[in-house]
Tab-separated table of C-alpha atoms in Angstrom:
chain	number	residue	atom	x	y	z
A	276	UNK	CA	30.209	-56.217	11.476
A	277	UNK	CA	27.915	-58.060	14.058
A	278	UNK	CA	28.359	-57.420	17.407
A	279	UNK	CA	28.037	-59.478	20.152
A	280	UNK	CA	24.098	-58.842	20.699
A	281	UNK	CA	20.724	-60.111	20.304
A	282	UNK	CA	18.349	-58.477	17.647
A	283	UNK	CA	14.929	-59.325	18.142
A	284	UNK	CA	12.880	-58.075	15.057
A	285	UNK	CA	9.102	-56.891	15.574
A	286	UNK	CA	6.985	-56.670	12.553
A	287	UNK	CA	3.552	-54.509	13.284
A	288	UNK	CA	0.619	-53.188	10.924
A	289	UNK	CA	-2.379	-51.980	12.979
A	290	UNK	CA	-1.491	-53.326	16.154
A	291	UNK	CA	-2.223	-50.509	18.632
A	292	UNK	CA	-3.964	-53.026	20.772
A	293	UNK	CA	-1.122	-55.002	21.363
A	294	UNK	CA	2.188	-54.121	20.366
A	295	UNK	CA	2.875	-52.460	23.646
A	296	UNK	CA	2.623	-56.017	25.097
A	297	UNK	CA	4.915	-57.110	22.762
A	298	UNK	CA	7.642	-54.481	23.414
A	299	UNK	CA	7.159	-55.347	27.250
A	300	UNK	CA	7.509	-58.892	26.935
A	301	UNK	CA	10.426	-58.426	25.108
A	302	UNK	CA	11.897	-55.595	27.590
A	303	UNK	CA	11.330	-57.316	30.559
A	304	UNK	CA	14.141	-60.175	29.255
A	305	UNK	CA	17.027	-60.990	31.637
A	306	UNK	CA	19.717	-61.639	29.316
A	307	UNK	CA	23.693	-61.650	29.829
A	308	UNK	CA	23.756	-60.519	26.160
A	309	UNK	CA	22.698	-57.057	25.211
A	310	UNK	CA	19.514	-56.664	22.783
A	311	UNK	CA	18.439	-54.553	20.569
A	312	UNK	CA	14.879	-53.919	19.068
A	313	UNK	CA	14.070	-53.570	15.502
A	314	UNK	CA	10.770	-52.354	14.802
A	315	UNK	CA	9.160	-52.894	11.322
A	316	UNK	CA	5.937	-50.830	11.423
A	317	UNK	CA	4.701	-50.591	8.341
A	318	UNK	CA	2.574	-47.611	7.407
A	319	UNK	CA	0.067	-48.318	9.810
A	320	UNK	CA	-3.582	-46.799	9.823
A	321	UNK	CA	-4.385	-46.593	13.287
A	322	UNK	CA	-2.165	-45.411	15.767
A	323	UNK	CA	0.221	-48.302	16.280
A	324	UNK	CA	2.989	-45.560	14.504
A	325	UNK	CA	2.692	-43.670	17.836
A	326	UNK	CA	3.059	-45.970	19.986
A	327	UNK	CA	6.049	-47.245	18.801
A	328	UNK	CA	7.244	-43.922	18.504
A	329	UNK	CA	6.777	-43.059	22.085
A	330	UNK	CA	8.651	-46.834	23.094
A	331	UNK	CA	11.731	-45.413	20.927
A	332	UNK	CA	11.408	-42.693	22.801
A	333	UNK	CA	12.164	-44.112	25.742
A	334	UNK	CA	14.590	-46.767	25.402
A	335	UNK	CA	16.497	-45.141	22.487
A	336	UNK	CA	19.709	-47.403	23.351
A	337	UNK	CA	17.602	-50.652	22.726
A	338	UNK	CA	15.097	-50.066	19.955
A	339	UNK	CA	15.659	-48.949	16.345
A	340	UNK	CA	12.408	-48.140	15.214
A	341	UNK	CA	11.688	-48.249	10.934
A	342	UNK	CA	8.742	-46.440	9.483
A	343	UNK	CA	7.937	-47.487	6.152
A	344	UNK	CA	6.504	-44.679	4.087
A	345	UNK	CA	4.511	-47.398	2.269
A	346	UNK	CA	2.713	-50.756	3.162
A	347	UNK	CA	5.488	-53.325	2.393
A	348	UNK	CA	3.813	-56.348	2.926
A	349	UNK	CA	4.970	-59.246	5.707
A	350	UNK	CA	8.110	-60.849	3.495
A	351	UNK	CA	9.421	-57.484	2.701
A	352	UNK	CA	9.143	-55.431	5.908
A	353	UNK	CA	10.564	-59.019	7.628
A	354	UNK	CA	13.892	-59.557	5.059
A	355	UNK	CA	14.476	-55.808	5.739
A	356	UNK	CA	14.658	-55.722	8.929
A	357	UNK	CA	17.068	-58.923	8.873
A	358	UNK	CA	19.087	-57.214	7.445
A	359	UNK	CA	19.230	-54.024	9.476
A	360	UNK	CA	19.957	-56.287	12.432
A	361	UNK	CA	23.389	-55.632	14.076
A	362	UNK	CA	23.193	-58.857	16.739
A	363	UNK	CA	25.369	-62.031	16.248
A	364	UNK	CA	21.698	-63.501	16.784
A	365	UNK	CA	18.212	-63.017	15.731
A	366	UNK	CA	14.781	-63.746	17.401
A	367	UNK	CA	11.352	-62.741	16.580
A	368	UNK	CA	8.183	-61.589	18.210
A	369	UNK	CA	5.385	-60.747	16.530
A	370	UNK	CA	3.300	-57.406	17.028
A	371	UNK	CA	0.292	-59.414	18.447
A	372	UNK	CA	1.912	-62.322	19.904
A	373	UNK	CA	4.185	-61.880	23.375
A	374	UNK	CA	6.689	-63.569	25.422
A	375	UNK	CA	5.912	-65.220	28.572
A	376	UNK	CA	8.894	-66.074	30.036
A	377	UNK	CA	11.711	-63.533	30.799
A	378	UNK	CA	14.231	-65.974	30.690
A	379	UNK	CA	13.834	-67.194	27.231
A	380	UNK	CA	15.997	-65.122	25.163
A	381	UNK	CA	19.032	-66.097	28.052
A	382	UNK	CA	18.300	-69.383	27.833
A	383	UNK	CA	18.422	-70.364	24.103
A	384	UNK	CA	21.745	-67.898	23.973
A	385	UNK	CA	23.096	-69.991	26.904
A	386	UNK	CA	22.756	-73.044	24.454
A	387	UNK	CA	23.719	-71.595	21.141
A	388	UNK	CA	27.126	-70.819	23.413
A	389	UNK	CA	27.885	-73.790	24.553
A	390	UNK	CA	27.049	-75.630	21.185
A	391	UNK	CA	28.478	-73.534	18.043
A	392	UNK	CA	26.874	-76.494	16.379
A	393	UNK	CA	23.263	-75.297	16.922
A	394	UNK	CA	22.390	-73.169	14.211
A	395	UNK	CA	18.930	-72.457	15.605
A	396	UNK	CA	17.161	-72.736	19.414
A	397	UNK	CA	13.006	-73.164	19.509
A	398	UNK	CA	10.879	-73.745	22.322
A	399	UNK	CA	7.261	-74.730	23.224
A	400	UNK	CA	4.323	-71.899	22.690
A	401	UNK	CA	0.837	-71.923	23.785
A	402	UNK	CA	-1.956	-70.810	22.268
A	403	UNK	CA	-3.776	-67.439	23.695
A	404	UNK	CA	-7.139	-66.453	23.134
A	405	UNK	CA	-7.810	-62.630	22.688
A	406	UNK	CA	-11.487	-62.758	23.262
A	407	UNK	CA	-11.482	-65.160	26.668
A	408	UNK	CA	-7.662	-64.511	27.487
A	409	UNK	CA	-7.277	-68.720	28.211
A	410	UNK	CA	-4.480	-70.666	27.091
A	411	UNK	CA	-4.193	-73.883	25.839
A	412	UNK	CA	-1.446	-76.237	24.325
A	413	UNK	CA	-0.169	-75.711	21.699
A	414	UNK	CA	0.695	-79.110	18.704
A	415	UNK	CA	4.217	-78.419	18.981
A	416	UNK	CA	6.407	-81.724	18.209
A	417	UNK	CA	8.609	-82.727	21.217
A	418	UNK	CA	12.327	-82.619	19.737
A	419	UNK	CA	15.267	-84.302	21.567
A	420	UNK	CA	17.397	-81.275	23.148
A	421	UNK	CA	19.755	-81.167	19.975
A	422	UNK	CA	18.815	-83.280	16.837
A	423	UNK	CA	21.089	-82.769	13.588
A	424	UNK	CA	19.233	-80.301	11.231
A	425	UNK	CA	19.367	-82.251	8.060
A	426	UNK	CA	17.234	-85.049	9.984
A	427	UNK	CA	14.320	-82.520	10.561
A	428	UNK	CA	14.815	-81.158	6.390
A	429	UNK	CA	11.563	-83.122	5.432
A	430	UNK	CA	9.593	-82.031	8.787
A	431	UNK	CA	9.944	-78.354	8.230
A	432	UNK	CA	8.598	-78.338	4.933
A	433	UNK	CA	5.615	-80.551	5.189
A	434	UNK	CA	4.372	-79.796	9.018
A	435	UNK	CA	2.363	-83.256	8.033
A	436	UNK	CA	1.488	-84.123	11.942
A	437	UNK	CA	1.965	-81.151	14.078
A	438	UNK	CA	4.174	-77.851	14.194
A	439	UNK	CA	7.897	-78.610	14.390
A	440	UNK	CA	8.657	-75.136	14.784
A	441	UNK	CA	7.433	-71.519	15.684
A	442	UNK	CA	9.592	-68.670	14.616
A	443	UNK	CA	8.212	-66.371	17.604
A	444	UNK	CA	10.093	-69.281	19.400
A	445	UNK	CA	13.356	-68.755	18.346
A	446	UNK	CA	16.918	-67.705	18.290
A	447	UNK	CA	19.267	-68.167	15.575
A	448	UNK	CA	22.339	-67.438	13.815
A	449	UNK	CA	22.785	-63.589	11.945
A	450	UNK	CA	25.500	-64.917	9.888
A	451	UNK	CA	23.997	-68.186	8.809
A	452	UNK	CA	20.803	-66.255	7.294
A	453	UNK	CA	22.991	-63.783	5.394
A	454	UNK	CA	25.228	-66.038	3.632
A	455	UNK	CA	22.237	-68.205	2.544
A	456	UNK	CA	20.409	-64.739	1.777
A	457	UNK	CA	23.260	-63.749	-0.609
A	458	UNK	CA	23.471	-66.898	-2.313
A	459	UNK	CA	19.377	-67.250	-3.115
A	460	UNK	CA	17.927	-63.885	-2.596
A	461	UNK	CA	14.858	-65.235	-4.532
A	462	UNK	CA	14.327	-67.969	-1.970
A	463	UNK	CA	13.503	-64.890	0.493
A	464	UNK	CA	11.926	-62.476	-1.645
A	465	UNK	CA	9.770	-64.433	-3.676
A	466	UNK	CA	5.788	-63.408	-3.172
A	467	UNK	CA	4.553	-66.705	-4.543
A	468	UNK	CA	5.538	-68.026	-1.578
A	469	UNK	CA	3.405	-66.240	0.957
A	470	UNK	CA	6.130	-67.551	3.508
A	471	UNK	CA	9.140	-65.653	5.703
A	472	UNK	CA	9.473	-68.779	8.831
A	473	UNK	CA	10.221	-71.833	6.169
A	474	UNK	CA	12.403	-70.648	4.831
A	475	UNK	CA	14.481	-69.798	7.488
A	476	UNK	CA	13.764	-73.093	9.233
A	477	UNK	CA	15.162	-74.862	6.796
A	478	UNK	CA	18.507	-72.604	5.852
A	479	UNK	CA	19.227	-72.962	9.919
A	480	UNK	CA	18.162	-76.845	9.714
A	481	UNK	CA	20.385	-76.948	6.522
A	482	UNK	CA	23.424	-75.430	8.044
A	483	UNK	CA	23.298	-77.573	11.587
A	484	UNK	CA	21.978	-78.448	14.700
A	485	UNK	CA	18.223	-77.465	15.753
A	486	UNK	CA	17.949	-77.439	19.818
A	487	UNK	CA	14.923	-77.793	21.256
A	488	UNK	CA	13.626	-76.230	25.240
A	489	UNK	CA	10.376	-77.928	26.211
A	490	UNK	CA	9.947	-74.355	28.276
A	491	UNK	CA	6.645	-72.623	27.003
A	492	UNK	CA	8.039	-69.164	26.067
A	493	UNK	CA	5.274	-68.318	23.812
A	494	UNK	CA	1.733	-67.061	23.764
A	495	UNK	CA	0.970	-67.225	20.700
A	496	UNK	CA	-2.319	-65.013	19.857
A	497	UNK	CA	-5.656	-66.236	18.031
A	498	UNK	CA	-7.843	-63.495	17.484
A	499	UNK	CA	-10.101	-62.872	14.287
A	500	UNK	CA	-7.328	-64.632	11.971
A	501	UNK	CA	-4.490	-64.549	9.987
A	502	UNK	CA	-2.382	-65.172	6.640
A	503	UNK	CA	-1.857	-68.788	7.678
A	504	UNK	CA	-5.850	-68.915	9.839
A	505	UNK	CA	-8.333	-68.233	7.299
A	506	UNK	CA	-12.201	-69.276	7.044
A	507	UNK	CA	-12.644	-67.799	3.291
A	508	UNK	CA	-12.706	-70.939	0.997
A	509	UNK	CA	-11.123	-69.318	-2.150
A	510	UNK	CA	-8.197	-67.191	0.155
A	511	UNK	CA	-7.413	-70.657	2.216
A	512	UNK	CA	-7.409	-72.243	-1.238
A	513	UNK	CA	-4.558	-69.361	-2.558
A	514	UNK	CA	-2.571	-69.774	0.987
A	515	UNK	CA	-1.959	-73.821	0.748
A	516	UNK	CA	-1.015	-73.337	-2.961
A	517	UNK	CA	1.697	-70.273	-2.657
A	518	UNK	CA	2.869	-72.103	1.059
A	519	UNK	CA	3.186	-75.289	-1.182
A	520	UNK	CA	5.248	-73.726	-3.976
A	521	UNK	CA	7.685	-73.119	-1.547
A	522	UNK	CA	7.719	-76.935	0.228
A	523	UNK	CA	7.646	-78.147	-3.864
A	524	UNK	CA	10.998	-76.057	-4.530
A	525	UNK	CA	12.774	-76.814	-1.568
A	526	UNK	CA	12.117	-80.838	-1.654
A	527	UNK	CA	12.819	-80.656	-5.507
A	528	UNK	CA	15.873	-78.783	-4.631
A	529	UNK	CA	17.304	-80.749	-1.740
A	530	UNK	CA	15.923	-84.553	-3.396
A	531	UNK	CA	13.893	-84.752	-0.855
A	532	UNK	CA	10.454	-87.160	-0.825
A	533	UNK	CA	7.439	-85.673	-0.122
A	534	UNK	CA	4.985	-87.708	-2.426
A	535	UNK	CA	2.558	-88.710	0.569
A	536	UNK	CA	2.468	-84.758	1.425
A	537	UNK	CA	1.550	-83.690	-1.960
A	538	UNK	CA	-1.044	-86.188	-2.539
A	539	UNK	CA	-2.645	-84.768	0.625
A	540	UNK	CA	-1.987	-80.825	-0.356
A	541	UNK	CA	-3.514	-81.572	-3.351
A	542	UNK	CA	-6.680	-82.922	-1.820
A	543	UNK	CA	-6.441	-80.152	0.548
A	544	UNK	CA	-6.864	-77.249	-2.369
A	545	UNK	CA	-9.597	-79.392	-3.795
A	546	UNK	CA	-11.247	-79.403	-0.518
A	547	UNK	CA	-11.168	-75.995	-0.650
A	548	UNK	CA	-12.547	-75.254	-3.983
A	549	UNK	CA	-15.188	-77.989	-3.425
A	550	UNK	CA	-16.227	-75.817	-0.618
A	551	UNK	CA	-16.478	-72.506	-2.572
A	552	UNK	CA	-18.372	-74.216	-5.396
A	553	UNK	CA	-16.006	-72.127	-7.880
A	554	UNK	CA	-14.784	-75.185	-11.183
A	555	UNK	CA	-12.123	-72.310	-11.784
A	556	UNK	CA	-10.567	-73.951	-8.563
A	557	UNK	CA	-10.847	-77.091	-9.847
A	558	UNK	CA	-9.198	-76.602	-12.558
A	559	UNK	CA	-6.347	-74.715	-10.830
A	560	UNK	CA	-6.483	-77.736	-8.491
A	561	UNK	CA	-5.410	-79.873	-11.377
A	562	UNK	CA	-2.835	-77.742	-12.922
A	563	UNK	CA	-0.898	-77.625	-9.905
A	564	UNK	CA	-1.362	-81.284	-9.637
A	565	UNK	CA	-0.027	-81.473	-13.239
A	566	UNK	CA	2.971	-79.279	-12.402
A	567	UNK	CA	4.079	-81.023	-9.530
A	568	UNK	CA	3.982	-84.468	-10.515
A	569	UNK	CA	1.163	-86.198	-7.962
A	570	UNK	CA	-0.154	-89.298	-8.887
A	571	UNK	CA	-3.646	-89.024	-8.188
A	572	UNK	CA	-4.827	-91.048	-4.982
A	573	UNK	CA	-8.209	-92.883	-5.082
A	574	UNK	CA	-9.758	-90.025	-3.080
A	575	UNK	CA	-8.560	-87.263	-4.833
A	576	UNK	CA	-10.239	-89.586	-8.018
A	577	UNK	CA	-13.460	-89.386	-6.420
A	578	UNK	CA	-13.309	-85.828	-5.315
A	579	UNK	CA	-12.773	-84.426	-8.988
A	580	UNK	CA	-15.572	-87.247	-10.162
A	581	UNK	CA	-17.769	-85.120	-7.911
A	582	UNK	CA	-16.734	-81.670	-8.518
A	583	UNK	CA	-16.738	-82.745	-12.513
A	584	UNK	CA	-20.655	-82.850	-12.499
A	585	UNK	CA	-22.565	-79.706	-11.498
A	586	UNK	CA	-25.236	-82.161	-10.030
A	587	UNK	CA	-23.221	-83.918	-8.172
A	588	UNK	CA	-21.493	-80.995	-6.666
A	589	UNK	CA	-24.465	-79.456	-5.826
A	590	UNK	CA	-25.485	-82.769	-3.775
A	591	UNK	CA	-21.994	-83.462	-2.033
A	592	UNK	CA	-22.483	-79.742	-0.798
A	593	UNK	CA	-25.950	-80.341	0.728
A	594	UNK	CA	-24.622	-83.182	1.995
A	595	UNK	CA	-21.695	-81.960	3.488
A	596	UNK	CA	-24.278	-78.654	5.043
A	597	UNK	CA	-26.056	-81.937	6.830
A	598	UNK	CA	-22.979	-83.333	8.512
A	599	UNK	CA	-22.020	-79.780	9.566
A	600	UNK	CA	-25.112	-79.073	11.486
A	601	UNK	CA	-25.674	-82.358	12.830
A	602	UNK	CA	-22.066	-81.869	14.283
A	603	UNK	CA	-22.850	-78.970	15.528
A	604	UNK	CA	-26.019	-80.215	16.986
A	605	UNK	CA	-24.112	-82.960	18.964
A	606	UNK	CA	-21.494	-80.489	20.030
């Protein structure tokens, strides 16, 4: 039974640095509606554990802290906590990231009130830098305050021209996540996918109305990387091609026409193994472009032309190390 209440889930793994902030950000919220706090640590090594420990502590009305005995991974520890949550609504805040404005959580509740329509509430973010502490802007698309969900199907999945969503951003439905959750666990659960915010994205977007608050709620932290923020050629390459598994089933699933996005993922993972000099990519790069049906452009043509010659390869990478420190030289 889900009570009238906010749960905001808060995944951590070795986060002592930081989850306090997030706890505070998210305590500090002046809300009409009750919330509650559902911690995911999971099996940290350092002493993020304790720290969440002594926050449970001391609020032990709000938060519900979960210790996983073993590392669970991000899609796991987040779909359990889901469902652990008790609130008619569910926001997110990640163990490094934090909440700048203490009104957020009562404003997109205000909304989601007044519109039973609106299956989902995101705002602007801003990017944070750990090392400098600035801020800058972040490339969040400007929505119109309430813009039917099936119109913004195609933009969640492909994220072609700049973010249309951040999860840390939002609030949304309990009941609408659970009902899709029982009818394709798989769609949740699935590892290929390397994904937990699409997915719910596009259930909410599915189901109706996406709102939109231009407020910057967000800071949203950079430090030395993550899942979807990675310099290593051959892990960047395995991130686009899981994430794109996921955009592949849903567009197949929904009809949906993403031809123009493929074409350009495709190029993207041969990017990437161009840049690690490994032909195993390569050829990965052209069984997924076999599996998912891309006609091959005239530049993905003349990247495998290149990367089909060792010579070749080996010249195009020189070349490219030229461009690089030139650019760097100007810059």
């Amino acid at each position: 039974m889900m009570e009238e209440m906010i749960s905001v889930v808060v995944l951590t793994y070795n986060q002592a640095e930081t989850i306090g902030r997030a706890l505070d950000s998210i305590l500090m919220q002046q809300c009409h509606v009750p919330i509650e706090i559902v911690i995911g640590e999971d099996c940290s090594t350092d002493n993020t554990r304790d720290i969440c420990k002594t926050y449970a502590k001391q609020y032990p009305d709000i938060i519900r802290l979960i210790c996983n005995e073993r590392n669970k991974g991000i899609v796991d520890n987040y779909f359990d906590c889901l469902l652990e949550c008790r609130g008619k609504y569910i926001a997110d805040c990640a163990g490094d990231d934090f909440w700048i404005d203490a009104q957020k959580l009562e404003k997109e509740v205000t909304v989601m009130e007044v519109h039973p329509e609106v299956t989902m509430v995101i705002t602007n973010w801003q990017y944070y830098d750990e090392h400098t502490q600035g801020t800058y802007p972040s490339r969040q698309q400007q929505h119109a305050p309430i813009t039917p969900g099936k119109n913004l199907l195609r933009a969640i999945i492909t994220q072609q021209n700049m973010s249309v969503f951040h999860l840390c951003t939002a609030l949304y439905r309990t009941d609408i996540f659970r009902k899709a959750y029982e009818e394709d666990t798989d769609l949740f659960r699935n590892k290929t996918y390397v994904s937990e915010d699409m997915q719910i994205a596009f259930t909410m977007a599915l189901n109706g109305d996406m709102a939109y608050l231009p407020d910057v709620t967000l800071n949203y932290s950079l430090g030395d990387g993550s899942v979807s923020n990675v310099k290593d050629s051959e892990k960047a390459f395995r991130f686009v091609q899981r994430s794109t598994e996921l955009t592949c089933h849903l567009a197949n699933q929904h009809h949906l026409d993403i031809q123009d996005f493929m074409t350009q993922r495709i190029f993207e993972l041969g990017m990437h193994a161009f840049r690690s000099h490994q032909p195993s990519l390569a050829e990965e790069t052209l069984v997924c472009e076999q599996k998912w049906q891309v006609a091959r452009s005239f530049k993905n043509k003349c990247l495998f032309a290149v990367m089909r010659h060792e010579w070749l390869w080996q010249a195009g990478l020189a070349l490219r190390c030229v461009f690089v420190r030139l650019k760097q030289a100007v810059c």
